[in-house]
PDB file of C-alpha atoms in Angstrom:
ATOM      1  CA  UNK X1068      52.160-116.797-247.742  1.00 92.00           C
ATOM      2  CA  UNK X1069      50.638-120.399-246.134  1.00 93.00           C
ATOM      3  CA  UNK X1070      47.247-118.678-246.619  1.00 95.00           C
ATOM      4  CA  UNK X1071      47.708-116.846-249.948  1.00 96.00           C
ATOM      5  CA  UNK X1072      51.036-118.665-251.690  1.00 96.00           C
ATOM      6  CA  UNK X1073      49.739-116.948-255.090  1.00 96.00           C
ATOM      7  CA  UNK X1074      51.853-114.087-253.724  1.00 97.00           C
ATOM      8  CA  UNK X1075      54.903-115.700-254.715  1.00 96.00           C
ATOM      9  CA  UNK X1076      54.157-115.153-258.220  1.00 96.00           C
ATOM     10  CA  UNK X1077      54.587-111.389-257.724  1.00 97.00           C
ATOM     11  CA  UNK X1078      58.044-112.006-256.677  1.00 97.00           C
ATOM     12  CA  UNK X1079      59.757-111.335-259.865  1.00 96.00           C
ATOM     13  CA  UNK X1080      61.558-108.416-261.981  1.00 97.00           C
ATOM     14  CA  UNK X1081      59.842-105.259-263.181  1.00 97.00           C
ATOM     15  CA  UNK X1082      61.066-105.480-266.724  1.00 97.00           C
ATOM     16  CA  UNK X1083      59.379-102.026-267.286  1.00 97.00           C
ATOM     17  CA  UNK X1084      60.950-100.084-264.610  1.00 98.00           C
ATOM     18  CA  UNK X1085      64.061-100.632-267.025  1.00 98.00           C
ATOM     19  CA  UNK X1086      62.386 -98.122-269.939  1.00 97.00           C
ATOM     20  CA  UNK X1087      60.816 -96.034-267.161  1.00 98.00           C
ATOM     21  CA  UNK X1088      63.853 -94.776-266.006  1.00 98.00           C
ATOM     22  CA  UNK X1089      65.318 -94.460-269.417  1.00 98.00           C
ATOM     23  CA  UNK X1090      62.943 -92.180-270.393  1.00 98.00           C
ATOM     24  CA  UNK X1091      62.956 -89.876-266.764  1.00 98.00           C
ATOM     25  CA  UNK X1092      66.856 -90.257-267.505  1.00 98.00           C
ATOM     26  CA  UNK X1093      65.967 -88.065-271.124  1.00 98.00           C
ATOM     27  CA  UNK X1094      63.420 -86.579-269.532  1.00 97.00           C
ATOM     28  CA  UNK X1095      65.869 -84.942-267.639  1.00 98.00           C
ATOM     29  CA  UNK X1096      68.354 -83.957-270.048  1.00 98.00           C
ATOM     30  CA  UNK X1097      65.665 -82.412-272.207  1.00 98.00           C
ATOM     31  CA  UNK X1098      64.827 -80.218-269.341  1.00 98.00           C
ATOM     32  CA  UNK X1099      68.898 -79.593-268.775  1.00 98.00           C
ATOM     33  CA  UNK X1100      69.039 -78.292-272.116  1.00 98.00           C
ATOM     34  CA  UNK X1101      65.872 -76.147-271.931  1.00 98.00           C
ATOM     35  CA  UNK X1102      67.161 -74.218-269.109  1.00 98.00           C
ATOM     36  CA  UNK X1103      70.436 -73.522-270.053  1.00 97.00           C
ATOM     37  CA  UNK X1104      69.120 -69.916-271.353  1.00 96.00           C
ATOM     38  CA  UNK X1105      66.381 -69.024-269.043  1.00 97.00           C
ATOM     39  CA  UNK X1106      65.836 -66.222-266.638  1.00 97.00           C
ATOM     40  CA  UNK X1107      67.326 -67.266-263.265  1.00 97.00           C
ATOM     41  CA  UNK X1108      63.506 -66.640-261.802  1.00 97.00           C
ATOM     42  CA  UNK X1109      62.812 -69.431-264.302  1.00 98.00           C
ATOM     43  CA  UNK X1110      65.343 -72.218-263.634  1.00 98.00           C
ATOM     44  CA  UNK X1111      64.298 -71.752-260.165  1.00 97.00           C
ATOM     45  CA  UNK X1112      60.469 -72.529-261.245  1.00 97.00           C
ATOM     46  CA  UNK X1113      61.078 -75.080-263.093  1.00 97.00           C
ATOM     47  CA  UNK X1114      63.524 -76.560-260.931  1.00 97.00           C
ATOM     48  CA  UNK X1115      61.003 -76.933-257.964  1.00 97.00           C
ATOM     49  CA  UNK X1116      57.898 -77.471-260.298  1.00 96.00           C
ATOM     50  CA  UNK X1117      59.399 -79.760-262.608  1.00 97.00           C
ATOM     51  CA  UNK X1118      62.802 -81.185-261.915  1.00 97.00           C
ATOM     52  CA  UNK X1119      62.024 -81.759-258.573  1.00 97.00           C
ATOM     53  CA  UNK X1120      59.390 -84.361-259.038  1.00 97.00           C
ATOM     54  CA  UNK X1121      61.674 -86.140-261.342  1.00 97.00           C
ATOM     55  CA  UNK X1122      64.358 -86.146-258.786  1.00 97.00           C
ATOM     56  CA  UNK X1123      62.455 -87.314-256.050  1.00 97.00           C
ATOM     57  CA  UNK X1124      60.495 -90.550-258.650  1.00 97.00           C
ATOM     58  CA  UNK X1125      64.450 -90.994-259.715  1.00 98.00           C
ATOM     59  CA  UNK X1126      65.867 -91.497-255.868  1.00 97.00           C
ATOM     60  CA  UNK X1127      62.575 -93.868-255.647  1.00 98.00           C
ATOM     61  CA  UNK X1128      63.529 -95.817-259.109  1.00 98.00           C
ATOM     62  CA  UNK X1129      66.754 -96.141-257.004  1.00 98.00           C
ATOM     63  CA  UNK X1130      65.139 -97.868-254.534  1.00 98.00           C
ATOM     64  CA  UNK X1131      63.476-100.450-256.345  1.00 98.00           C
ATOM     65  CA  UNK X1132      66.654-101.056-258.326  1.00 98.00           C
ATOM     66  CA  UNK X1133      68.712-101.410-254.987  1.00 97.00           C
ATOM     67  CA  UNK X1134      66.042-104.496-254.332  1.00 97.00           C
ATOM     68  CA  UNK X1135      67.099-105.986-257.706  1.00 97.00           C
ATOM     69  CA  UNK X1136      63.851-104.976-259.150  1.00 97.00           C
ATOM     70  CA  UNK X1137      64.786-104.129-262.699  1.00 97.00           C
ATOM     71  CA  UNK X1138      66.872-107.064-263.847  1.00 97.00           C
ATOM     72  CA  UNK X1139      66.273-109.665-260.912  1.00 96.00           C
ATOM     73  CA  UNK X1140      68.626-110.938-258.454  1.00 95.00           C
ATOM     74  CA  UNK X1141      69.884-113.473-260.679  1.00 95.00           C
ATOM     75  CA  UNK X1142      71.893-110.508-262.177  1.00 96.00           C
ATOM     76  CA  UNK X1143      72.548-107.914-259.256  1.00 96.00           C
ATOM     77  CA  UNK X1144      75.587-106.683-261.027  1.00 97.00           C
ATOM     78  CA  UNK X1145      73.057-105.406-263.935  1.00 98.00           C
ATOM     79  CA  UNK X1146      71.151-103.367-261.170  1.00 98.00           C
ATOM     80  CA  UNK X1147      74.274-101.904-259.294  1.00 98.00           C
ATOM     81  CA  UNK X1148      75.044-100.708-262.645  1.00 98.00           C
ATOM     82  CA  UNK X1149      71.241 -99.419-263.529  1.00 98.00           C
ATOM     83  CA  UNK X1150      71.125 -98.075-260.220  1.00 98.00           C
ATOM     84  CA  UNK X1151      74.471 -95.960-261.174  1.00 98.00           C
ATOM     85  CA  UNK X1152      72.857 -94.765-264.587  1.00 98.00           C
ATOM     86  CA  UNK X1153      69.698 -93.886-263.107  1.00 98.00           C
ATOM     87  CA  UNK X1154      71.702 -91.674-260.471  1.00 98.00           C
ATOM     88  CA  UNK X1155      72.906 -89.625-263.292  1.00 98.00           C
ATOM     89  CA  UNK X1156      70.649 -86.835-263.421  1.00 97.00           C
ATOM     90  CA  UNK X1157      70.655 -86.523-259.444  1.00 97.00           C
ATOM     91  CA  UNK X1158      73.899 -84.412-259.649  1.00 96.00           C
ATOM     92  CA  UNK X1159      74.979 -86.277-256.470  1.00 96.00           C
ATOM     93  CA  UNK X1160      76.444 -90.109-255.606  1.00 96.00           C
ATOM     94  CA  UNK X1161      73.492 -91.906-254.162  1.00 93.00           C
ATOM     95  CA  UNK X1162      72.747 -95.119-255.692  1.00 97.00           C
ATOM     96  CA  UNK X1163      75.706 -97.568-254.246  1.00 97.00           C
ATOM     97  CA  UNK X1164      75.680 -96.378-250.682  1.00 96.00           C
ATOM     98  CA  UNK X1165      71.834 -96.128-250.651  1.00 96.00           C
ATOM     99  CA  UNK X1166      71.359 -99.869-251.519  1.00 97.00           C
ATOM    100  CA  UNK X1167      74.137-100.588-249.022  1.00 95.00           C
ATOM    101  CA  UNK X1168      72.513 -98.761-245.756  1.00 96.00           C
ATOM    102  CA  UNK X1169      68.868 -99.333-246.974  1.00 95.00           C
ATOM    103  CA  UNK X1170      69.336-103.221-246.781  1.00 94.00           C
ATOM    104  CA  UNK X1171      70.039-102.847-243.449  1.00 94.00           C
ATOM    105  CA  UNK X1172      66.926-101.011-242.776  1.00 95.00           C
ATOM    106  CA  UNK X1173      64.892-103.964-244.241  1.00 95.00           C
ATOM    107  CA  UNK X1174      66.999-106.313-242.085  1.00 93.00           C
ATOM    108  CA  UNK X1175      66.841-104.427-238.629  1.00 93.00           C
ATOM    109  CA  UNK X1176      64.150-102.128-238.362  1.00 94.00           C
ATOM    110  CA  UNK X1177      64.946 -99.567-236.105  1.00 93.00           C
ATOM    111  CA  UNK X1178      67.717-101.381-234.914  1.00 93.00           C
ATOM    112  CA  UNK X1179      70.087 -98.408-232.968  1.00 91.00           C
ATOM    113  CA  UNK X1180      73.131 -97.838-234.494  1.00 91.00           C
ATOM    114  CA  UNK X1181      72.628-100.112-237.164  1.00 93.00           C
ATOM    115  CA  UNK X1182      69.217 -98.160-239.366  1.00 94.00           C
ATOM    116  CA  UNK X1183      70.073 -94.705-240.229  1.00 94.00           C
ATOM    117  CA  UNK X1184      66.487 -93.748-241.027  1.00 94.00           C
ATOM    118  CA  UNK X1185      66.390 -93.432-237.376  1.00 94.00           C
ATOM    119  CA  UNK X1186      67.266 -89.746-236.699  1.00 94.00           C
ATOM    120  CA  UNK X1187      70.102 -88.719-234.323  1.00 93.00           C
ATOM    121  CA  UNK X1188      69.525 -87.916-230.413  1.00 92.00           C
ATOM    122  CA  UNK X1189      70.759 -83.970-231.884  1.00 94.00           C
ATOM    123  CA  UNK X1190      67.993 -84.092-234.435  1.00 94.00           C
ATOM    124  CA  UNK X1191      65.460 -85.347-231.962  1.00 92.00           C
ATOM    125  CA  UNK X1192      66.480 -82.645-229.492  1.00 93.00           C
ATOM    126  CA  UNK X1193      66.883 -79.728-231.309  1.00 95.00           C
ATOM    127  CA  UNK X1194      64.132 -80.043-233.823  1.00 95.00           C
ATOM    128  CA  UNK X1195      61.499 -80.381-231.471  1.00 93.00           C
ATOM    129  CA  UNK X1196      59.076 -76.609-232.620  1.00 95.00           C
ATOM    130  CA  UNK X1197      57.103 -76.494-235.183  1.00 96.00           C
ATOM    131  CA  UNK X1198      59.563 -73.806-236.700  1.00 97.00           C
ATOM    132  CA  UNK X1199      62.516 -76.234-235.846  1.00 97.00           C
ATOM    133  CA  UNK X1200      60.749 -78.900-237.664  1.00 97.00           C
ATOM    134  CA  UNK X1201      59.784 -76.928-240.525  1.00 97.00           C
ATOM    135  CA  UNK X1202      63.607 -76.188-241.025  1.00 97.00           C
ATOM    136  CA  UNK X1203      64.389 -79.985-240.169  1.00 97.00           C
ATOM    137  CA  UNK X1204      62.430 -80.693-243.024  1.00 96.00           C
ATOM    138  CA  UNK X1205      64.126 -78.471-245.425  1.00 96.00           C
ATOM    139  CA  UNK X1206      67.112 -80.055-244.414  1.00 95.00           C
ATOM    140  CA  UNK X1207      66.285 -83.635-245.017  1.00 94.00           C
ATOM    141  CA  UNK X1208      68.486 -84.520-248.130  1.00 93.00           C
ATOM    142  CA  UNK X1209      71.757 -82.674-245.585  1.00 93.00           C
ATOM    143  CA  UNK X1210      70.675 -84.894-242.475  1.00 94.00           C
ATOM    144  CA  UNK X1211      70.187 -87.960-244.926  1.00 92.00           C
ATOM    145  CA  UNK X1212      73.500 -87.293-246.110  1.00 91.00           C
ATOM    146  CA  UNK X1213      75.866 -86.660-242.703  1.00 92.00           C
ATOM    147  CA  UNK X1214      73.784 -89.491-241.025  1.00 94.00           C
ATOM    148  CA  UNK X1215      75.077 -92.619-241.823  1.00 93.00           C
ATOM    149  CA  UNK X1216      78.736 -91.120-241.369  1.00 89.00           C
ATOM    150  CA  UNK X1217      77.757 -90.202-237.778  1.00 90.00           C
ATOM    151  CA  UNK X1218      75.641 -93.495-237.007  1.00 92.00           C
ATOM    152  CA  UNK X1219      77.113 -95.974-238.699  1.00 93.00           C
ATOM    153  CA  UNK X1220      79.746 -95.285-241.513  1.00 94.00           C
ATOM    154  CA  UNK X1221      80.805 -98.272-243.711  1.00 94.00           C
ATOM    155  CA  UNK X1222      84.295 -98.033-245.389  1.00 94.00           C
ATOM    156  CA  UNK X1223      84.245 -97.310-249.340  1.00 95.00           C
ATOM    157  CA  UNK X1224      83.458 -99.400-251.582  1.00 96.00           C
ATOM    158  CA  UNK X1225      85.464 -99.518-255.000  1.00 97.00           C
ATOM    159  CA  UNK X1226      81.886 -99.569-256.509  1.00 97.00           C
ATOM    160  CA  UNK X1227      80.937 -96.094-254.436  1.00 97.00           C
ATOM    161  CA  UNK X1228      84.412 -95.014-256.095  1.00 98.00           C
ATOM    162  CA  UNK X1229      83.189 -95.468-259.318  1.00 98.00           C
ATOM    163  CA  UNK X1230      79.195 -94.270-258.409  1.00 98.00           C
ATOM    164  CA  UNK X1231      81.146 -91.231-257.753  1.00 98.00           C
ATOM    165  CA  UNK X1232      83.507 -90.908-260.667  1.00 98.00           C
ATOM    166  CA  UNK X1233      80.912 -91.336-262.880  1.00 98.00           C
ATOM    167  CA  UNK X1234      78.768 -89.161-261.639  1.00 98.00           C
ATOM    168  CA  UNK X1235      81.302 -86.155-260.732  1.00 98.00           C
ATOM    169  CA  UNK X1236      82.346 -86.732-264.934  1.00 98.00           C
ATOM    170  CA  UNK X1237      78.776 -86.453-265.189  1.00 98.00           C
ATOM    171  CA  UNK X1238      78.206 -83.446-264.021  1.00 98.00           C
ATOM    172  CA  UNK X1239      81.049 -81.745-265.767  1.00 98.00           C
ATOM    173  CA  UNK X1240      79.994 -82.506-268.708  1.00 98.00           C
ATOM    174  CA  UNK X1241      76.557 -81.039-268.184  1.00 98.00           C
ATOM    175  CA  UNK X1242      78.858 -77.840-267.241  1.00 98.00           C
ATOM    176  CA  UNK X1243      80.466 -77.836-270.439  1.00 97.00           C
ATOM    177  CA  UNK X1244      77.669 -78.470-272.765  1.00 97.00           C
ATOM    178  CA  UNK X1245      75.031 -76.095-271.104  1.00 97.00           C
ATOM    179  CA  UNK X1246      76.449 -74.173-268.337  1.00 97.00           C
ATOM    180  CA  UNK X1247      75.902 -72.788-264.926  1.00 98.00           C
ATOM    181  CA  UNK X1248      72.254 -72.945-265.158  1.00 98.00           C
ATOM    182  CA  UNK X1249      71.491 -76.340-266.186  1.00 98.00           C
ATOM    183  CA  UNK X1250      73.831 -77.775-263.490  1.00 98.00           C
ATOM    184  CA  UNK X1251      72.088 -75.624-261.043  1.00 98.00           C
ATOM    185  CA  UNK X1252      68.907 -76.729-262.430  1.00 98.00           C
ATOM    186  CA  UNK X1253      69.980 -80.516-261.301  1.00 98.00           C
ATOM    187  CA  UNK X1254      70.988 -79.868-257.871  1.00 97.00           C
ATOM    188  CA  UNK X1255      68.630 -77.384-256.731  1.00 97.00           C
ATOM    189  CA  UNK X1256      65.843 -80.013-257.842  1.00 96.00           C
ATOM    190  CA  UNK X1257      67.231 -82.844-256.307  1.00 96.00           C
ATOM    191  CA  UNK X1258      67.694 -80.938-252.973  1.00 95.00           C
ATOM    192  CA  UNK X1259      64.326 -79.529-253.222  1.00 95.00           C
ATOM    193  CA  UNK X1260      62.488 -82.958-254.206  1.00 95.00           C
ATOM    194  CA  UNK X1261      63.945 -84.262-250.999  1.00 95.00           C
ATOM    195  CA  UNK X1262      62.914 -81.359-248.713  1.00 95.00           C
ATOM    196  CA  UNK X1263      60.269 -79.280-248.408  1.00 93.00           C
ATOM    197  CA  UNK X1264      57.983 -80.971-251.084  1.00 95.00           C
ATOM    198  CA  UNK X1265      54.639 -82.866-250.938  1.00 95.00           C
ATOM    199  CA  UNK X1266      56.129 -86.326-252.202  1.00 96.00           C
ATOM    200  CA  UNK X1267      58.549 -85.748-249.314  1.00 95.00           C
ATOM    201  CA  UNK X1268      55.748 -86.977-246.903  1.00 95.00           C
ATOM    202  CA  UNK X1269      56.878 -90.274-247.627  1.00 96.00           C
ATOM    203  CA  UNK X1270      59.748 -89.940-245.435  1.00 95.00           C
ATOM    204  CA  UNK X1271      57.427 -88.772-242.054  1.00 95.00           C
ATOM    205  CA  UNK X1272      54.440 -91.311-243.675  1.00 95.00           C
ATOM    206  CA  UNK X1273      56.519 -94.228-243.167  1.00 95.00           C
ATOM    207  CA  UNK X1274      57.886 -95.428-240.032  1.00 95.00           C
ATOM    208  CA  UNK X1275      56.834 -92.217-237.882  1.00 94.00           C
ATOM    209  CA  UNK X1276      54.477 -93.224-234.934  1.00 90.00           C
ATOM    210  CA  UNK X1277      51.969 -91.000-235.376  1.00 89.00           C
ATOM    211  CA  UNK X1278      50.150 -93.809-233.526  1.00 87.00           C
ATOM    212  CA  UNK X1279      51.833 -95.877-230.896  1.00 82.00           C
ATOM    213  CA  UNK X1280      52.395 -98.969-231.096  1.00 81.00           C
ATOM    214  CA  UNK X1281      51.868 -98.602-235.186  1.00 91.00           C
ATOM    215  CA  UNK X1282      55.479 -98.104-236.315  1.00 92.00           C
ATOM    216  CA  UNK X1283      55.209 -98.499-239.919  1.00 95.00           C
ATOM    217  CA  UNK X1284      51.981 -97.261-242.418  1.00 97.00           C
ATOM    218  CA  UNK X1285      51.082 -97.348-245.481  1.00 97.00           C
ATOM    219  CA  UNK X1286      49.738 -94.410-247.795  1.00 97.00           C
ATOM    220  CA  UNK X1287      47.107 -95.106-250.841  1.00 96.00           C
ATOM    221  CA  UNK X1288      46.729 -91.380-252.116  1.00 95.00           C
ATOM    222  CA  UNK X1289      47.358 -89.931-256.125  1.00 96.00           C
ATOM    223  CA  UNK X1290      51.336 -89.015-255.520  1.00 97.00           C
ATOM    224  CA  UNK X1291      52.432 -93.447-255.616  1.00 97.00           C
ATOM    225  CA  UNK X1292      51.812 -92.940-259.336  1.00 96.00           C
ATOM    226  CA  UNK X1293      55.063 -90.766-259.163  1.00 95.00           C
ATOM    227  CA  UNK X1294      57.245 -92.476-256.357  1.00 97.00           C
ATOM    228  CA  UNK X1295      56.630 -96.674-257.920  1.00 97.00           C
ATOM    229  CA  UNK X1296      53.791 -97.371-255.194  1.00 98.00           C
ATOM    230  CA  UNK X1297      56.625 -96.672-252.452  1.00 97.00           C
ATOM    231  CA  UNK X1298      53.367 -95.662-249.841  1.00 97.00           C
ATOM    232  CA  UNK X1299      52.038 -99.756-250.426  1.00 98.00           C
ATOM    233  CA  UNK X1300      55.121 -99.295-246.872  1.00 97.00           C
ATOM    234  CA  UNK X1301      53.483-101.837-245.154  1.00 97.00           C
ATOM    235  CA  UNK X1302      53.312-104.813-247.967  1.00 98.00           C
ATOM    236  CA  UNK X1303      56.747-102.997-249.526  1.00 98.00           C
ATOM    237  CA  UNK X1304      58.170-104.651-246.056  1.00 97.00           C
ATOM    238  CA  UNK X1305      56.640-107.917-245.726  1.00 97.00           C
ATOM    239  CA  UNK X1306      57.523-108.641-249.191  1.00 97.00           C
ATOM    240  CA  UNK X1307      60.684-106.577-250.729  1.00 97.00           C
ATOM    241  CA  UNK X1308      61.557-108.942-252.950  1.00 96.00           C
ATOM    242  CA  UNK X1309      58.313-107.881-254.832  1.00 97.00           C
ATOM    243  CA  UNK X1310      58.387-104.851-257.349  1.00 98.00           C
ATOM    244  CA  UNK X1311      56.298-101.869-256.358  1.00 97.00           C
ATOM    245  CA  UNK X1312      53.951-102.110-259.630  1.00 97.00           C
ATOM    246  CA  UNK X1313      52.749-105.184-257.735  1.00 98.00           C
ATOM    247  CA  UNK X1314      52.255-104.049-254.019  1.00 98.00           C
ATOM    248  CA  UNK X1315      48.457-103.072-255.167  1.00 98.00           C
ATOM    249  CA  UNK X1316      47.721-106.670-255.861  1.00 98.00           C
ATOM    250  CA  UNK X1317      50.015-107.708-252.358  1.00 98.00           C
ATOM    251  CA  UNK X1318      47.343-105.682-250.908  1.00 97.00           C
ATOM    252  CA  UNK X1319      44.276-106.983-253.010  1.00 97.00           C
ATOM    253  CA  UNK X1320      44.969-110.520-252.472  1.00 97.00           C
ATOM    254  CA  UNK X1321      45.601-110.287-248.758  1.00 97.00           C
ATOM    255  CA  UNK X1322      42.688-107.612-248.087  1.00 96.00           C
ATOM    256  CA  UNK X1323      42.321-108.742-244.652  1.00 96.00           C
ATOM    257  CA  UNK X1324      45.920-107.900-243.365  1.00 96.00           C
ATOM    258  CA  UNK X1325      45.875-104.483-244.252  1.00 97.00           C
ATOM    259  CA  UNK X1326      42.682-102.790-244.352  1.00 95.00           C
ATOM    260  CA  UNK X1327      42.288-102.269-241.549  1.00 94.00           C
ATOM    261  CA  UNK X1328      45.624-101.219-240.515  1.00 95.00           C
ATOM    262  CA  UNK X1329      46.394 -97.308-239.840  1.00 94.00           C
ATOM    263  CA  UNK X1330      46.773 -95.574-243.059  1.00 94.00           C
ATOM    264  CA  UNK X1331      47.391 -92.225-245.020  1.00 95.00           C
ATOM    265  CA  UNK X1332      46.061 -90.828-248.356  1.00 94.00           C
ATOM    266  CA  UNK X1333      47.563 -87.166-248.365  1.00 96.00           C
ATOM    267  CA  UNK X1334      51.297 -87.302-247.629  1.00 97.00           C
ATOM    268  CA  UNK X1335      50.968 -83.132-247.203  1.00 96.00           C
ATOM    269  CA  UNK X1336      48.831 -83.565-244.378  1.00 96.00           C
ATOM    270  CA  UNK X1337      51.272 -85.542-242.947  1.00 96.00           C
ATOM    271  CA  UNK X1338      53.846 -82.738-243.059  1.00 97.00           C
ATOM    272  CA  UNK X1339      51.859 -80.452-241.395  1.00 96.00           C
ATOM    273  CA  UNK X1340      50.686 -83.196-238.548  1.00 95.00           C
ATOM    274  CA  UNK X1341      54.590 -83.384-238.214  1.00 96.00           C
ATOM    275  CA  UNK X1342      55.586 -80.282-237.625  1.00 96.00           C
ATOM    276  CA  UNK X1343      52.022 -78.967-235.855  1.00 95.00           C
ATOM    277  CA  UNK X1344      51.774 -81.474-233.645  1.00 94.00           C
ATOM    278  CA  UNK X1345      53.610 -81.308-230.324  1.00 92.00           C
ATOM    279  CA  UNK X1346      53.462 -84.842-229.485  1.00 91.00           C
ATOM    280  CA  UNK X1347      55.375 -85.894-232.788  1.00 93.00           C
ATOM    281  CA  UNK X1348      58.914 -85.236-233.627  1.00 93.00           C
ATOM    282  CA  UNK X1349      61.766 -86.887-234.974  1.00 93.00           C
ATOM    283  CA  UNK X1350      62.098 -88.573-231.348  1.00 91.00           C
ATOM    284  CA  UNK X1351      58.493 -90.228-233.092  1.00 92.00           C
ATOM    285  CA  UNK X1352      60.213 -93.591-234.052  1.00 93.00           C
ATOM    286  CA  UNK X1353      60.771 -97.419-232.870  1.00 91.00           C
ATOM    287  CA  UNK X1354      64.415 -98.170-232.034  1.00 90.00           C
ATOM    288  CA  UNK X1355      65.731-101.465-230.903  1.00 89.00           C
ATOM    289  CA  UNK X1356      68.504-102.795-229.593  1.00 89.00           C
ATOM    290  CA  UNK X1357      69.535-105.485-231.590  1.00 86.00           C
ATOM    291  CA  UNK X1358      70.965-108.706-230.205  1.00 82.00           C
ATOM    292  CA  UNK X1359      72.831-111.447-231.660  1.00 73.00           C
ATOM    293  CA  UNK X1360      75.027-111.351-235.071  1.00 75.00           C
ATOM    294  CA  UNK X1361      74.605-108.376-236.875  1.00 79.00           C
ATOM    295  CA  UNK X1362      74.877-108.800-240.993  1.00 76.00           C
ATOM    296  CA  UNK X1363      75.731-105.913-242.828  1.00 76.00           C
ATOM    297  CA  UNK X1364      76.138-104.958-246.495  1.00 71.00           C
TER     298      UNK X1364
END
């Protein structure tokens, strides 16, 4: 910032990410409705083709709402709220307890016991074959769900009450308008998008050390037009306070910071590095132990 303050002028609600996710949120209950009298073999398609993709952007919409992106932190209520609405077609509570655990990993990187990106000792053990990794990575939305409550579980929130409420009324009423199959459309692609899928890269791309000593890289391929420039990883933590429709200009205006640092543009070759490549598994990450007060949400 003393070299390039002009970045402080990026710091500063995405006012469009508001009518993006309004439209992803129809988006989604077009395709809910479309379903509802397919062939299983169809719903299934469409599910992992389609709905998936939308899942996965919508978690990632999420996240820039959890960093007060859409209405600014002047009005955080606004975005806990957003966040809720946006979680809607997920099928499954996300959006309060994300923003709670995910500050922390912005505040303590890697810090043990605190940052429950960092996988478990079991998960670092066990899934340690290609074939074990493969699986692990099928499983990512179960492990990112039983995680926190085994690393560090938080007691509930009234708001995580009411994430829930709302969304378990939600999903009923998707029931009762449209049936079995559009409900099963919405959870199979939301626990598709976050497994075995090529925007799922994004987990492995970002804080894996694929390279020691590099424990956090940055991805410039097609797939950030669908996940809100989430791969700009590197500038997304130096400056989170900045909406990801502006990390391309973080990264333009401060050219000589991260050009030459390690990067990816193909987050499905970094799937297959993961679970090829003996030398890298879910043991692959920087963990701390943190000193000092500890601040949590």
């Amino acid at each position: 910032l003393a070299k390039h303050p002009e970045i402080k002028a990026l710091m500063k609600p995405d006012y469009n990410l508001i009518w993006v996710v309004v439209l992803m949120v129809l988006a989604q209950l077009t395709a809910f409705y479309l379903v509802k009298d397919l062939d299983w073999k169809w719903v299934i398609f469409w599910a992992y083709v389609f709905g998936s993709c939308i899942s996965h952007s919508m978690t990632l919409a999420i996240h820039e709402i959890s960093h007060n992106s859409a209405f600014g932190n002047s009005k955080a209520m606004w975005n806990r709220w957003f966040g809720i609405f946006a979680n809607l077609p997920l099928g499954l509570p996300y959006s309060v307890s994300f923003k709670r655990y995910h500050m922390d990993h912005h505040r303590y990187l890697g810090g043990d016991g605190i940052d429950v990106d960092i996988p478990t000792n079991f998960e670092g053990w066990f899934f340690c074959t290609p074939f074990r990794k493969f699986i692990w990575i099928v499983l990512q939305p179960f492990f990112y769900a039983i995680r926190p409550l085994c690393i560090n579980p938080k007691p509930i929130t009234r708001l995580e009450i009411i994430n829930l409420l709302a969304q378990l009324s939600f999903d009923v009423l998707i029931y009762y308008l449209w049936g079995v199959k559009s409900t099963f459309y919405m959870l199979a692609g939301s626990l598709l998008g976050l497994g075995l899928h090529p925007i799922s890269g994004h987990f492995i791309a970002e804080h894996y050390m694929f390279l020691k000593g590099h424990e956090t890289y940055s991805y410039y391929g097609p797939l950030n037009l669908l996940t809100f420039n989430v791969g700009y990883h590197n500038e997304h933590h130096d400056f989170p306070n900045i909406p990801g429709k502006s990390l391309p200009l973080v990264k333009k205006i401060a050219a000589e910071y991260y050009d030459n640092l390690p990067q990816y543009n193909s987050w499905i070759k970094v799937l297959y590095d993961f679970v090829m490549d003996d030398t890298i598994s879910p043991y692959s990450r920087m963990k701390r132990q943190l000193k000092g007060e500890v601040k949590q949400d």
